[in-house]
């Protein structure tokens, strides 16, 4: 039986961090994985850095998919998805870090719960990848309606079982906050997200990261409610209030 975890990493101008991210995957206690590094029209030396790492380590589980055109995060992850061979799909952003037992614990939890969609807790980290001590705890379950109010699911913590969820359903919408839009799409189709409340991921937040732009974050979540999910203005405002409160709470 195929128990491989296919890990998708969109790579865009990530030469500063990508080797450390790769090494944290290589250090996993669960070893049946493939790592797909999808290079998205970088303007830096990310592709060269990855190739040099692969050549020096002889790591056959690492696959590089290069593209000259900048497609954006959604299409880059979708390209990786189409190339996966494993039963399980996981994501890690090019500057985030996994604890060594992340895959092992998450897979065990997924099997115990017979879940199709699992996410974990995580910790904020500084630009050097050092944890700040601010850990985000996650609920044991999230339905679609609950997830509209609680966007605690973080991309680098997610895992899907493609024997339970069709791969075509895992295609990310090509919109801003494409990851959240995907979680909602999956949940809207009748699945439940199971939260493993353990700190297994370090979420690196460089000073100029997109997530640090609070006004842009507000615009993105509002557009998801109104355009992607087509919620009414009152229901959008209702969910937005919960989103804002939880977003502040996670960062304070």
XYZ file of C-alpha atoms in Angstrom:
252
model
C 0.000 0.000 0.000
C 1.259 3.469 -0.896
C 1.830 5.326 2.380
C 4.055 8.026 0.878
C 3.568 11.648 1.906
C 3.961 14.035 -1.022
C 5.162 17.403 0.295
C 4.609 20.448 -1.922
C 6.766 23.564 -1.529
C 6.179 26.649 -3.698
C 9.559 28.344 -4.117
C 9.732 32.028 -4.991
C 12.852 34.054 -4.148
C 13.554 31.801 -1.168
C 17.307 31.212 -1.470
C 17.847 32.596 2.028
C 15.664 29.981 3.724
C 15.034 27.030 1.417
C 17.948 24.801 2.480
C 16.926 25.017 6.133
C 13.355 24.129 5.194
C 14.562 21.135 3.158
C 16.767 19.942 6.005
C 13.823 19.978 8.397
C 11.945 17.693 6.002
C 14.945 15.386 5.610
C 15.156 15.168 9.417
C 11.620 13.741 9.740
C 11.284 10.556 11.789
C 8.766 9.335 9.189
C 10.869 8.645 6.117
C 8.416 7.600 3.382
C 8.018 10.961 1.677
C 8.768 12.840 -1.521
C 9.535 16.559 -1.565
C 8.375 18.519 -4.602
C 10.034 21.929 -4.806
C 8.124 23.940 -7.397
C 10.277 26.886 -8.469
C 7.977 29.715 -9.522
C 9.867 32.040 -11.873
C 12.356 33.153 -9.224
C 14.525 36.217 -9.667
C 17.116 34.909 -7.209
C 19.299 31.773 -7.012
C 16.747 29.478 -5.368
C 16.887 26.861 -8.140
C 20.686 26.748 -8.098
C 20.770 26.460 -4.311
C 18.320 23.548 -4.404
C 20.220 21.741 -7.158
C 23.503 22.126 -5.302
C 21.933 20.747 -2.144
C 20.486 17.769 -4.016
C 23.793 17.009 -5.713
C 25.803 17.283 -2.507
C 23.433 15.074 -0.494
C 22.319 12.668 -3.217
C 18.755 12.992 -1.893
C 16.556 11.064 -4.322
C 13.313 11.894 -2.517
C 13.743 15.526 -3.543
C 12.233 16.624 -6.865
C 12.680 20.030 -8.502
C 10.012 21.391 -10.847
C 11.240 24.570 -12.498
C 9.192 27.208 -14.278
C 10.352 30.450 -15.867
C 7.018 32.216 -15.536
C 5.755 33.484 -12.190
C 2.415 31.700 -11.735
C 1.671 32.616 -8.137
C 1.253 30.433 -5.070
C -2.017 28.734 -6.064
C -0.969 27.604 -9.540
C 2.484 26.658 -8.262
C 1.010 24.379 -5.597
C -1.449 22.960 -8.143
C 1.414 22.132 -10.479
C 3.077 20.286 -7.623
C -0.170 18.467 -6.803
C -0.431 17.153 -10.361
C 3.078 15.678 -10.062
C 2.587 13.948 -6.709
C 2.720 10.166 -6.397
C 1.968 9.705 -2.694
C -1.282 8.916 -0.949
C -0.979 11.859 1.427
C -0.563 15.514 0.477
C 1.202 17.975 2.785
C 2.385 21.534 2.319
C 5.250 23.530 3.733
C 6.082 27.086 2.764
C 9.658 27.744 1.668
C 10.616 29.565 4.861
C 8.761 27.478 7.460
C 10.193 24.665 9.570
C 8.848 21.320 10.793
C 9.607 19.610 14.085
C 11.247 16.196 13.403
C 8.181 14.213 14.516
C 5.637 16.291 12.558
C 4.788 13.752 9.860
C 4.906 10.736 12.172
C 2.547 12.237 14.753
C 0.200 13.706 12.180
C -0.133 10.454 10.260
C -0.758 8.506 13.466
C -3.477 10.953 14.444
C -5.014 10.838 10.963
C -5.217 7.039 11.095
C -6.590 6.977 14.628
C -9.355 9.417 13.726
C -9.861 7.978 10.221
C -9.654 11.584 9.071
C -9.265 12.900 5.543
C -8.054 16.369 6.546
C -5.752 17.079 9.499
C -3.948 20.212 10.681
C -1.737 20.902 13.703
C -0.761 23.608 16.133
C 2.241 25.796 15.415
C 4.545 28.436 16.862
C 5.475 31.836 15.507
C 9.198 32.231 14.779
C 11.428 35.195 14.059
C 13.364 35.769 10.845
C 16.115 33.410 12.044
C 13.588 30.603 12.524
C 13.766 30.761 16.318
C 10.463 30.188 18.084
C 9.050 33.198 19.899
C 7.135 31.140 22.444
C 3.793 32.240 20.977
C 2.069 28.919 20.239
C -1.226 28.734 18.358
C -3.499 26.027 19.738
C -6.080 24.450 17.464
C -9.562 23.000 18.063
C -10.173 19.246 17.729
C -12.671 19.714 14.888
C -13.663 22.365 12.385
C -16.714 22.208 10.137
C -17.284 24.574 7.227
C -19.352 27.034 9.262
C -16.863 26.950 12.127
C -13.916 27.492 9.775
C -15.536 30.628 8.351
C -15.177 32.169 11.808
C -11.866 30.578 12.717
C -9.046 30.695 10.137
C -6.558 29.005 12.446
C -5.664 26.356 9.830
C -2.129 27.187 8.693
C -0.806 25.911 5.365
C 2.419 24.341 6.626
C 0.445 22.205 9.110
C -2.069 20.642 6.702
C -2.274 17.047 5.465
C -4.869 15.409 3.184
C -5.570 11.728 2.479
C -6.274 11.315 -1.250
C -7.919 7.941 -0.672
C -10.665 9.847 1.142
C -10.631 13.169 -0.747
C -10.432 13.252 -4.577
C -7.266 14.946 -5.828
C -9.259 17.214 -8.115
C -10.976 18.698 -5.057
C -7.546 19.717 -3.717
C -6.829 22.145 -6.557
C -6.345 25.594 -4.999
C -8.522 28.426 -6.348
C -6.442 31.060 -8.111
C -7.361 33.903 -5.765
C -5.684 35.695 -2.871
C -5.637 33.611 0.329
C -5.869 30.564 -1.915
C -5.010 28.249 0.973
C -7.942 29.355 3.142
C -10.191 29.184 0.077
C -9.116 25.550 -0.403
C -9.821 24.584 3.208
C -13.299 26.084 2.916
C -13.920 24.349 -0.409
C -13.012 20.956 1.057
C -15.116 21.531 4.168
C -18.030 22.833 2.110
C -18.032 19.481 0.335
C -18.874 17.660 3.543
C -15.476 16.922 5.092
C -14.347 17.803 8.618
C -10.919 19.181 9.531
C -9.319 17.443 12.526
C -6.946 19.486 14.654
C -3.936 17.889 16.360
C -3.215 20.367 19.135
C 0.543 19.922 19.246
C 3.211 22.462 18.302
C 4.833 20.772 15.303
C 5.596 23.692 12.973
C 7.561 26.928 13.162
C 5.887 29.713 11.208
C 8.645 32.110 10.234
C 7.482 35.700 9.856
C 10.015 37.951 8.106
C 9.475 41.632 8.794
C 8.096 42.377 5.318
C 5.970 39.261 4.848
C 2.543 39.505 3.228
C 0.847 38.419 6.438
C 2.349 41.435 8.223
C 0.235 43.754 6.081
C -2.893 43.892 8.233
C -4.968 46.022 5.870
C -4.288 43.615 3.018
C -5.292 40.703 5.261
C -8.605 42.417 5.976
C -9.242 42.930 2.260
C -8.391 39.319 1.477
C -10.682 37.778 4.081
C -13.560 40.074 3.125
C -13.154 39.175 -0.559
C -13.187 35.495 0.362
C -16.475 35.879 2.188
C -18.170 37.941 -0.484
C -16.646 36.735 -3.785
C -15.413 33.204 -3.196
C -18.072 31.996 -0.742
C -20.772 34.448 -1.919
C -21.974 35.089 1.619
C -24.444 37.866 2.353
C -23.124 41.114 3.804
C -24.656 40.450 7.270
C -23.281 36.898 7.414
C -19.909 38.102 6.141
C -19.803 40.745 8.874
C -20.769 38.146 11.486
C -17.908 35.841 10.460
C -15.509 38.745 10.036
C -15.953 39.820 13.655
C -14.956 36.369 14.886
C -12.057 36.272 12.398
C -10.714 39.634 13.574
C -10.927 38.725 17.248
C -9.141 35.410 16.755
C -6.525 36.925 14.430
C -5.585 39.454 17.103
C -5.615 36.824 19.829
C -3.210 34.587 17.880
C -0.645 37.369 17.616
C -0.879 39.038 21.015
